[in-house]
Amino acid sequence: MTQTTEAAAPVQAPSGRRHRVHRAWFVAAVTFVTIIGAAAFRSLPGLLIDPLHQDFGWSRGTIGAAVSINLALYGLTAPFAAALMDRFGIRKVVAVALTVIALGSGLTVWMTAAWQLLLCWGLLVGLGSGSMALAFAATVTNRWFTERRGLVSGILTAASASGQLIFLPLLSWMVESYDWRPAAVTVALAALAVVPFVWLLLRDHPADVGLKPYGAREFVPKPAPVTGAARRTLKVLGSAVRTGPFWLLAGTFAICGASTNGLIQTHFVPAAHDHGMPVTAAASLLAVIGVFDVVGTIASGWFTDRFEPRRLLAVYYALRGISLLFLPMLLGPSVHPPMIFFIIFYGLDWVATVPPTLALCREHYGEDSAIVFGWVLASHQVGAALIAFLGGVARDVFGTYDMVWYASGTLCAAAALMALVIRRTSAPLPALS
């Protein structure tokens, strides 16, 4: 068993005399900050639809297609990124991903044609963000924590909402006061600013610093690098698709993505603007969603450690569907109490689905759960991509988003029923790698 000279704490604390904060919590903190920096780009697409339409004359469907590619790649890259982290380490993969995000966002300031938007915002930012997806949080949680996994999953999931909270008001002010280009540069700089923190402070495995995972009773040696990342990722998928829980988890999470990233995050601001609400006011409402998303997601992680995750998912999806059915009646030129209630309600439910979904992946797929969750996340983003595109098309064709709200609410009701029929298992499937 090899240990590096870099040690943050002894492997075993002296009995009853000294307690130090476990290094796992510092790794979780760095991961939280990293995801916040990467989340800056996710705050921007909904703010760009109207400015790009006005500047270049591109249809909302065309702009939605770029967002759709971005969201789809965000999901499809995630399972391969989880395997690459097993091969090359978390630090290297995340640092490269942040650099690619910065490159893609920065290059958009020189674009003059729609295909360049598809390339920069769709392809480059999509690939980079996919490597920074929730599979990153799942990998950190699985490696560094044996206890409190639900809570840590909730905290790391909330980091994305925190990034939205920090950047949305700033970016909307930039777009309104100046132009969309300074906002794109800000996103690029935010992603680059996080790279040094990742390289200097993040560690791949507890064994790198001579520690046990948090809550573990025995020291866990660092596994050897896993070669054939793509082959392993596809092999895990091939096994997972032969199980019923995978399809139910993928289906519910596709609806989750459709009703959050694809719908509200992409189309809420332009939809509110259609009803006369200023862009800055609509963006501020999305930021408020981010505030309550943090609370709801951390609470969901706490609930997941204590209650049946299937029932939690059913409740979350049912409540989300009900709220979407009421949204068309709430949109207007000003912010009024019923709209504030919707924002708070929706924020608490935004990604509360992630901790119980992660828990079910761990329950059914064991050591391969991070990769399986990456594929489940891919379905989340495919659902988001479809609604991001179809929502823009619906607005172009019908002049309103009402049909999209109602359809998404109905889908959420279906997701609640799907969650309830996921079977229970007493032991996870063996790892394939």
Short mmCIF file of C-alpha atoms in Angstrom, two decimals:
data_model
loop_
_atom_site.label_atom_id
_atom_site.label_comp_id
_atom_site.label_asym_id
_atom_site.label_seq_id
_atom_site.Cartn_x
_atom_site.Cartn_y
_atom_site.Cartn_z
CA MET A 1 0.00 0.00 0.00
CA THR A 2 1.58 3.26 -1.18
CA GLN A 3 0.96 6.60 0.43
CA THR A 4 2.07 9.98 -0.82
CA THR A 5 3.99 12.37 1.37
CA GLU A 6 1.08 14.82 1.18
CA ALA A 7 -1.00 14.12 4.28
CA ALA A 8 -3.81 16.22 5.59
CA ALA A 9 -4.66 14.08 8.62
CA PRO A 10 -3.60 10.80 10.21
CA VAL A 11 -5.26 7.63 9.00
CA GLN A 12 -6.64 7.08 12.49
CA ALA A 13 -7.22 9.84 14.99
CA PRO A 14 -5.99 9.26 18.53
CA SER A 15 -8.84 7.69 20.42
CA GLY A 16 -11.16 10.24 21.93
CA ARG A 17 -8.54 12.99 22.19
CA ARG A 18 -8.44 14.84 18.87
CA HIS A 19 -10.94 15.21 16.06
CA ARG A 20 -10.04 16.86 12.82
CA VAL A 21 -12.32 17.71 9.92
CA HIS A 22 -12.00 14.87 7.45
CA ARG A 23 -10.29 15.78 4.17
CA ALA A 24 -13.37 14.49 2.34
CA TRP A 25 -15.27 17.61 3.36
CA PHE A 26 -12.56 19.84 1.87
CA VAL A 27 -12.70 17.85 -1.37
CA ALA A 28 -16.47 18.25 -1.38
CA ALA A 29 -16.03 22.01 -0.86
CA VAL A 30 -13.63 22.30 -3.82
CA THR A 31 -16.04 20.25 -5.93
CA PHE A 32 -18.85 22.59 -4.89
CA VAL A 33 -16.89 25.68 -5.95
CA THR A 34 -15.85 23.99 -9.21
CA ILE A 35 -19.43 23.18 -10.17
CA ILE A 36 -20.44 26.75 -9.32
CA GLY A 37 -17.86 28.07 -11.78
CA ALA A 38 -18.98 25.65 -14.47
CA ALA A 39 -22.63 26.55 -13.80
CA ALA A 40 -22.06 30.09 -15.03
CA PHE A 41 -22.54 28.99 -18.64
CA ARG A 42 -25.87 27.37 -17.77
CA SER A 43 -27.22 30.74 -16.67
CA LEU A 44 -26.75 32.28 -20.10
CA PRO A 45 -28.79 30.43 -22.82
CA GLY A 46 -32.21 31.71 -21.72
CA LEU A 47 -30.86 35.28 -21.73
CA LEU A 48 -29.47 34.99 -25.28
CA ILE A 49 -32.57 33.89 -27.19
CA ASP A 50 -34.02 37.37 -27.73
CA PRO A 51 -30.67 39.23 -28.20
CA LEU A 52 -29.40 36.73 -30.80
CA HIS A 53 -32.78 36.81 -32.55
CA GLN A 54 -32.56 40.60 -32.75
CA ASP A 55 -28.86 40.82 -33.68
CA PHE A 56 -28.69 38.12 -36.35
CA GLY A 57 -32.32 37.45 -37.27
CA TRP A 58 -31.99 33.78 -36.33
CA SER A 59 -35.25 32.06 -35.46
CA ARG A 60 -35.89 30.92 -31.91
CA GLY A 61 -35.94 27.38 -33.27
CA THR A 62 -32.38 27.80 -34.62
CA ILE A 63 -31.12 29.24 -31.34
CA GLY A 64 -33.00 26.51 -29.48
CA ALA A 65 -31.22 23.93 -31.65
CA ALA A 66 -27.82 25.17 -30.38
CA VAL A 67 -29.05 24.95 -26.81
CA SER A 68 -30.45 21.51 -27.64
CA ILE A 69 -27.07 20.24 -28.89
CA ASN A 70 -25.44 21.68 -25.78
CA LEU A 71 -27.89 19.94 -23.46
CA ALA A 72 -27.71 16.63 -25.32
CA LEU A 73 -23.90 16.56 -25.27
CA TYR A 74 -23.95 17.59 -21.62
CA GLY A 75 -25.73 14.33 -20.93
CA LEU A 76 -24.11 12.03 -23.49
CA THR A 77 -20.59 13.02 -22.45
CA ALA A 78 -21.23 12.40 -18.75
CA PRO A 79 -20.91 8.57 -18.65
CA PHE A 80 -17.69 8.65 -20.68
CA ALA A 81 -16.34 11.39 -18.39
CA ALA A 82 -17.00 9.20 -15.35
CA ALA A 83 -14.97 6.41 -16.96
CA LEU A 84 -12.22 8.86 -17.98
CA MET A 85 -11.99 9.97 -14.35
CA ASP A 86 -11.32 6.34 -13.42
CA ARG A 87 -8.59 6.23 -16.08
CA PHE A 88 -6.84 9.61 -15.82
CA GLY A 89 -8.06 11.01 -12.49
CA ILE A 90 -10.64 13.59 -11.52
CA ARG A 91 -8.29 16.59 -11.56
CA LYS A 92 -7.09 16.20 -15.14
CA VAL A 93 -10.52 15.57 -16.62
CA VAL A 94 -12.17 18.47 -14.80
CA ALA A 95 -9.37 20.94 -15.56
CA VAL A 96 -9.54 20.14 -19.29
CA ALA A 97 -13.34 20.36 -19.23
CA LEU A 98 -13.30 23.84 -17.68
CA THR A 99 -10.81 25.01 -20.30
CA VAL A 100 -13.01 23.73 -23.12
CA ILE A 101 -16.04 25.53 -21.63
CA ALA A 102 -14.05 28.77 -21.51
CA LEU A 103 -12.88 28.32 -25.11
CA GLY A 104 -16.37 27.64 -26.46
CA SER A 105 -17.98 30.53 -24.61
CA GLY A 106 -15.21 32.99 -25.46
CA LEU A 107 -15.27 32.21 -29.19
CA THR A 108 -18.95 33.11 -29.48
CA VAL A 109 -18.12 36.84 -29.38
CA TRP A 110 -16.70 36.55 -32.93
CA MET A 111 -19.45 34.45 -34.49
CA THR A 112 -21.35 35.74 -37.52
CA ALA A 113 -23.27 32.65 -38.67
CA ALA A 114 -25.66 30.20 -37.04
CA TRP A 115 -23.33 27.23 -37.60
CA GLN A 116 -20.74 28.95 -35.41
CA LEU A 117 -23.28 29.13 -32.58
CA LEU A 118 -23.91 25.40 -33.02
CA LEU A 119 -20.15 24.74 -32.95
CA CYS A 120 -19.15 26.97 -30.03
CA TRP A 121 -22.15 26.90 -27.73
CA GLY A 122 -23.50 23.56 -28.88
CA LEU A 123 -20.42 21.36 -29.40
CA LEU A 124 -17.55 22.83 -27.35
CA VAL A 125 -19.49 24.03 -24.32
CA GLY A 126 -21.64 20.88 -24.47
CA LEU A 127 -18.62 18.57 -24.37
CA GLY A 128 -16.90 20.55 -21.63
CA SER A 129 -19.96 20.83 -19.46
CA GLY A 130 -20.75 17.15 -19.92
CA SER A 131 -17.48 16.32 -18.24
CA MET A 132 -18.53 18.63 -15.40
CA ALA A 133 -21.94 17.02 -15.09
CA LEU A 134 -23.44 15.37 -12.05
CA ALA A 135 -21.42 12.24 -12.79
CA PHE A 136 -18.49 14.28 -11.45
CA ALA A 137 -20.37 14.81 -8.20
CA ALA A 138 -21.31 11.12 -8.11
CA THR A 139 -17.66 10.06 -8.57
CA VAL A 140 -16.45 12.33 -5.77
CA THR A 141 -19.23 11.15 -3.46
CA ASN A 142 -18.61 7.46 -4.15
CA ARG A 143 -14.84 7.71 -3.63
CA TRP A 144 -14.64 10.00 -0.63
CA PHE A 145 -17.75 9.14 1.39
CA THR A 146 -19.18 5.96 2.85
CA GLU A 147 -21.57 7.77 5.17
CA ARG A 148 -23.65 10.90 4.44
CA ARG A 149 -23.70 10.15 0.73
CA GLY A 150 -27.26 11.41 0.31
CA LEU A 151 -26.45 14.69 2.05
CA VAL A 152 -23.24 15.22 0.05
CA SER A 153 -25.03 14.42 -3.22
CA GLY A 154 -27.62 17.04 -2.35
CA ILE A 155 -24.98 19.65 -1.50
CA LEU A 156 -23.01 19.08 -4.70
CA THR A 157 -26.16 19.07 -6.80
CA ALA A 158 -27.12 22.38 -5.20
CA ALA A 159 -23.82 23.86 -6.40
CA SER A 160 -25.24 24.21 -9.89
CA ALA A 161 -28.16 26.20 -8.52
CA SER A 162 -25.75 28.34 -6.51
CA GLY A 163 -23.88 29.18 -9.70
CA GLN A 164 -27.16 30.19 -11.29
CA LEU A 165 -27.94 32.33 -8.25
CA ILE A 166 -24.58 34.11 -8.47
CA PHE A 167 -24.40 34.68 -12.22
CA LEU A 168 -27.99 35.18 -13.45
CA PRO A 169 -28.54 38.70 -12.05
CA LEU A 170 -25.07 39.79 -13.19
CA LEU A 171 -25.41 38.32 -16.69
CA SER A 172 -28.94 39.66 -17.21
CA TRP A 173 -27.74 43.14 -16.19
CA MET A 174 -24.87 42.89 -18.68
CA VAL A 175 -27.18 41.78 -21.49
CA GLU A 176 -29.68 44.56 -20.77
CA SER A 177 -27.17 47.35 -20.12
CA TYR A 178 -24.47 46.52 -22.65
CA ASP A 179 -24.66 43.49 -24.90
CA TRP A 180 -24.66 39.70 -24.82
CA ARG A 181 -20.94 39.55 -25.67
CA PRO A 182 -19.60 40.79 -22.28
CA ALA A 183 -21.83 38.17 -20.66
CA ALA A 184 -20.26 35.42 -22.79
CA VAL A 185 -16.76 36.62 -21.87
CA THR A 186 -17.71 36.62 -18.18
CA VAL A 187 -18.74 32.98 -18.45
CA ALA A 188 -15.42 32.11 -20.08
CA LEU A 189 -13.43 33.88 -17.38
CA ALA A 190 -15.46 32.26 -14.60
CA ALA A 191 -14.68 28.79 -15.94
CA LEU A 192 -10.96 29.59 -16.28
CA ALA A 193 -10.80 31.05 -12.77
CA VAL A 194 -11.75 27.70 -11.23
CA VAL A 195 -8.99 25.69 -12.96
CA PRO A 196 -6.23 26.57 -10.41
CA PHE A 197 -8.47 25.53 -7.51
CA VAL A 198 -9.09 22.17 -9.15
CA TRP A 199 -5.43 21.52 -9.88
CA LEU A 200 -4.07 22.59 -6.51
CA LEU A 201 -6.76 21.44 -4.08
CA LEU A 202 -8.72 18.55 -5.57
CA ARG A 203 -7.50 14.98 -5.01
CA ASP A 204 -8.59 11.88 -6.87
CA HIS A 205 -8.89 9.40 -3.99
CA PRO A 206 -8.59 9.31 -0.17
CA ALA A 207 -5.62 6.96 -0.50
CA ASP A 208 -3.72 9.80 -2.21
CA VAL A 209 -3.47 11.49 1.18
CA GLY A 210 -3.34 8.35 3.34
CA LEU A 211 -6.97 8.49 4.48
CA LYS A 212 -9.98 6.24 4.70
CA PRO A 213 -13.17 7.45 3.01
CA TYR A 214 -15.38 9.39 5.38
CA GLY A 215 -17.29 6.91 7.52
CA ALA A 216 -15.31 3.87 6.35
CA ARG A 217 -14.02 1.42 8.94
CA GLU A 218 -11.11 0.19 6.85
CA PHE A 219 -8.52 1.82 4.63
CA VAL A 220 -9.42 1.57 0.93
CA PRO A 221 -6.43 1.31 -1.43
CA LYS A 222 -6.56 3.44 -4.53
CA PRO A 223 -7.63 1.27 -7.46
CA ALA A 224 -5.37 0.99 -10.47
CA PRO A 225 -6.28 3.19 -13.45
CA VAL A 226 -9.01 1.57 -15.51
CA THR A 227 -8.08 1.35 -19.19
CA GLY A 228 -10.55 1.20 -22.03
CA ALA A 229 -12.80 3.94 -20.69
CA ALA A 230 -15.11 4.00 -23.70
CA ARG A 231 -15.34 0.20 -23.82
CA ARG A 232 -16.14 0.01 -20.13
CA THR A 233 -18.76 2.75 -20.41
CA LEU A 234 -20.53 0.96 -23.24
CA LYS A 235 -20.23 -2.39 -21.45
CA VAL A 236 -21.90 -0.97 -18.35
CA LEU A 237 -24.65 0.47 -20.53
CA GLY A 238 -25.12 -2.87 -22.28
CA SER A 239 -25.71 -4.55 -18.93
CA ALA A 240 -27.89 -1.78 -17.51
CA VAL A 241 -30.30 -1.67 -20.46
CA ARG A 242 -31.22 -5.28 -19.74
CA THR A 243 -32.66 -4.26 -16.37
CA GLY A 244 -36.04 -2.66 -15.76
CA PRO A 245 -34.90 -0.10 -13.15
CA PHE A 246 -32.56 1.51 -15.67
CA TRP A 247 -35.37 2.32 -18.10
CA LEU A 248 -37.60 3.66 -15.34
CA LEU A 249 -34.81 5.81 -13.92
CA ALA A 250 -33.84 7.02 -17.39
CA GLY A 251 -37.45 7.78 -18.27
CA THR A 252 -38.18 9.73 -15.10
CA PHE A 253 -34.93 11.65 -15.39
CA ALA A 254 -35.64 12.51 -19.05
CA ILE A 255 -38.87 14.12 -17.87
CA CYS A 256 -36.93 15.84 -15.08
CA GLY A 257 -34.59 17.41 -17.64
CA ALA A 258 -37.45 18.37 -19.94
CA SER A 259 -39.27 20.20 -17.15
CA THR A 260 -36.21 22.02 -15.74
CA ASN A 261 -33.18 22.70 -17.97
CA GLY A 262 -35.07 22.33 -21.23
CA LEU A 263 -38.19 24.24 -20.26
CA ILE A 264 -37.83 26.66 -17.36
CA GLN A 265 -34.12 27.45 -17.62
CA THR A 266 -34.23 27.92 -21.40
CA HIS A 267 -37.67 29.40 -22.02
CA PHE A 268 -38.92 31.02 -18.81
CA VAL A 269 -37.21 34.38 -19.42
CA PRO A 270 -38.44 34.81 -23.03
CA ALA A 271 -41.90 33.51 -22.03
CA ALA A 272 -42.15 36.03 -19.20
CA HIS A 273 -40.88 38.73 -21.56
CA ASP A 274 -43.71 37.82 -23.97
CA HIS A 275 -46.12 38.83 -21.20
CA GLY A 276 -44.41 42.20 -20.71
CA MET A 277 -42.09 41.34 -17.84
CA PRO A 278 -38.61 42.96 -18.06
CA VAL A 279 -35.77 40.55 -18.76
CA THR A 280 -33.94 41.53 -15.59
CA ALA A 281 -37.04 40.81 -13.49
CA ALA A 282 -37.54 37.40 -15.13
CA ALA A 283 -33.86 36.55 -14.69
CA SER A 284 -34.07 37.56 -11.03
CA LEU A 285 -36.96 35.13 -10.58
CA LEU A 286 -34.77 32.35 -12.00
CA ALA A 287 -32.08 33.36 -9.52
CA VAL A 288 -34.63 33.02 -6.72
CA ILE A 289 -35.33 29.51 -8.00
CA GLY A 290 -31.60 28.96 -7.48
CA VAL A 291 -31.85 30.07 -3.85
CA PHE A 292 -34.61 27.64 -3.00
CA ASP A 293 -33.08 24.94 -5.18
CA VAL A 294 -30.10 24.90 -2.80
CA VAL A 295 -32.43 24.46 0.17
CA GLY A 296 -34.59 21.84 -1.55
CA THR A 297 -31.71 19.77 -2.88
CA ILE A 298 -29.81 19.63 0.39
CA ALA A 299 -33.04 18.76 2.19
CA SER A 300 -33.71 16.06 -0.40
CA GLY A 301 -30.27 14.57 0.29
CA TRP A 302 -31.11 14.50 4.00
CA PHE A 303 -34.49 12.88 3.25
CA THR A 304 -32.83 10.32 0.95
CA ASP A 305 -30.63 9.11 3.81
CA ARG A 306 -33.78 8.43 5.85
CA PHE A 307 -36.76 7.69 3.57
CA GLU A 308 -37.65 5.48 0.61
CA PRO A 309 -36.20 7.18 -2.52
CA ARG A 310 -38.94 5.86 -4.83
CA ARG A 311 -41.64 7.57 -2.84
CA LEU A 312 -39.62 10.75 -2.66
CA LEU A 313 -39.31 10.80 -6.46
CA ALA A 314 -43.05 10.25 -6.90
CA VAL A 315 -43.86 13.17 -4.60
CA TYR A 316 -41.33 15.48 -6.28
CA TYR A 317 -42.60 14.80 -9.81
CA ALA A 318 -46.26 15.05 -8.84
CA LEU A 319 -45.77 18.44 -7.18
CA ARG A 320 -43.71 19.72 -10.11
CA GLY A 321 -46.40 18.71 -12.60
CA ILE A 322 -49.13 20.47 -10.64
CA SER A 323 -47.12 23.68 -10.47
CA LEU A 324 -46.47 23.70 -14.25
CA LEU A 325 -50.18 23.39 -15.01
CA PHE A 326 -50.80 26.63 -13.11
CA LEU A 327 -47.90 28.61 -14.64
CA PRO A 328 -49.72 29.96 -17.77
CA MET A 329 -52.23 31.68 -15.48
CA LEU A 330 -49.47 33.31 -13.44
CA LEU A 331 -47.33 34.95 -16.14
CA GLY A 332 -47.81 38.70 -16.45
CA PRO A 333 -46.01 42.04 -16.80
CA SER A 334 -45.20 42.31 -13.10
CA VAL A 335 -44.09 40.07 -10.25
CA HIS A 336 -47.05 39.30 -7.99
CA PRO A 337 -47.46 37.04 -4.92
CA PRO A 338 -48.81 33.96 -6.79
CA MET A 339 -45.80 34.07 -9.13
CA ILE A 340 -43.45 34.34 -6.15
CA PHE A 341 -45.16 31.31 -4.61
CA PHE A 342 -44.63 29.36 -7.85
CA ILE A 343 -40.95 30.33 -7.95
CA ILE A 344 -40.39 29.21 -4.36
CA PHE A 345 -42.36 26.01 -4.86
CA TYR A 346 -40.60 25.15 -8.12
CA GLY A 347 -37.20 26.04 -6.73
CA LEU A 348 -37.56 23.62 -3.83
CA ASP A 349 -38.35 20.86 -6.35
CA TRP A 350 -35.88 21.84 -9.12
CA VAL A 351 -33.23 19.13 -8.76
CA ALA A 352 -34.46 17.52 -5.56
CA THR A 353 -34.81 14.43 -7.77
CA VAL A 354 -31.04 13.94 -8.01
CA PRO A 355 -30.18 12.50 -4.54
CA PRO A 356 -32.90 9.78 -4.63
CA THR A 357 -32.03 8.95 -8.25
CA LEU A 358 -28.36 8.59 -7.29
CA ALA A 359 -29.35 6.43 -4.32
CA LEU A 360 -31.36 4.10 -6.57
CA CYS A 361 -28.42 3.84 -9.00
CA ARG A 362 -26.14 2.85 -6.11
CA GLU A 363 -28.72 0.38 -4.84
CA HIS A 364 -29.06 -1.41 -8.17
CA TYR A 365 -25.63 -1.02 -9.80
CA GLY A 366 -23.02 -0.85 -7.02
CA GLU A 367 -19.52 0.07 -8.15
CA ASP A 368 -20.74 0.93 -11.63
CA SER A 369 -23.35 3.33 -10.28
CA ALA A 370 -21.47 6.50 -11.29
CA ILE A 371 -21.30 5.36 -14.92
CA VAL A 372 -24.92 4.16 -14.88
CA PHE A 373 -25.95 7.49 -13.40
CA GLY A 374 -24.02 9.14 -16.21
CA TRP A 375 -26.25 7.33 -18.71
CA VAL A 376 -29.34 8.21 -16.69
CA LEU A 377 -28.14 11.80 -16.76
CA ALA A 378 -27.76 11.48 -20.53
CA SER A 379 -31.48 10.75 -20.74
CA HIS A 380 -32.09 13.80 -18.54
CA GLN A 381 -30.27 15.98 -21.04
CA VAL A 382 -31.88 14.37 -24.08
CA GLY A 383 -35.25 15.25 -22.54
CA ALA A 384 -33.98 18.77 -21.87
CA ALA A 385 -32.64 19.07 -25.42
CA LEU A 386 -35.95 18.03 -26.97
CA ILE A 387 -37.94 20.58 -24.99
CA ALA A 388 -35.35 23.33 -25.55
CA PHE A 389 -35.78 22.81 -29.30
CA LEU A 390 -39.51 22.05 -29.39
CA GLY A 391 -40.27 24.90 -27.02
CA GLY A 392 -38.65 27.36 -29.43
CA VAL A 393 -40.49 25.81 -32.37
CA ALA A 394 -43.81 25.98 -30.50
CA ARG A 395 -43.23 29.66 -29.76
CA ASP A 396 -42.45 30.33 -33.44
CA VAL A 397 -45.54 28.44 -34.63
CA PHE A 398 -48.19 29.28 -32.01
CA GLY A 399 -46.85 32.56 -30.63
CA THR A 400 -47.15 31.23 -27.08
CA TYR A 401 -45.55 28.73 -24.72
CA ASP A 402 -48.82 27.59 -23.11
CA MET A 403 -48.94 24.22 -24.87
CA VAL A 404 -45.42 23.41 -23.68
CA TRP A 405 -46.27 24.15 -20.03
CA TYR A 406 -49.34 21.89 -20.12
CA ALA A 407 -47.51 19.04 -21.88
CA SER A 408 -44.64 19.16 -19.39
CA GLY A 409 -47.03 19.08 -16.44
CA THR A 410 -48.66 15.96 -17.85
CA LEU A 411 -45.28 14.30 -18.36
CA CYS A 412 -44.37 14.97 -14.72
CA ALA A 413 -47.50 13.09 -13.64
CA ALA A 414 -46.33 10.13 -15.72
CA ALA A 415 -42.88 10.31 -14.10
CA ALA A 416 -44.48 10.11 -10.64
CA LEU A 417 -46.19 6.86 -11.59
CA MET A 418 -42.98 5.45 -13.12
CA ALA A 419 -41.03 6.15 -9.93
CA LEU A 420 -43.48 4.15 -7.84
CA VAL A 421 -42.98 0.96 -9.89
CA ILE A 422 -39.16 0.83 -9.64
CA ARG A 423 -38.48 -2.45 -7.89
CA ARG A 424 -36.51 -2.78 -4.69
CA THR A 425 -33.36 -4.88 -4.42
CA SER A 426 -31.45 -6.20 -1.43
CA ALA A 427 -28.05 -6.19 -3.12
CA PRO A 428 -26.51 -4.22 -6.03
CA LEU A 429 -25.52 -5.87 -9.27
CA PRO A 430 -21.82 -6.84 -9.43
CA ALA A 431 -19.45 -4.44 -11.14
CA LEU A 432 -18.67 -5.16 -14.77
CA SER A 433 -15.17 -3.72 -14.84
#
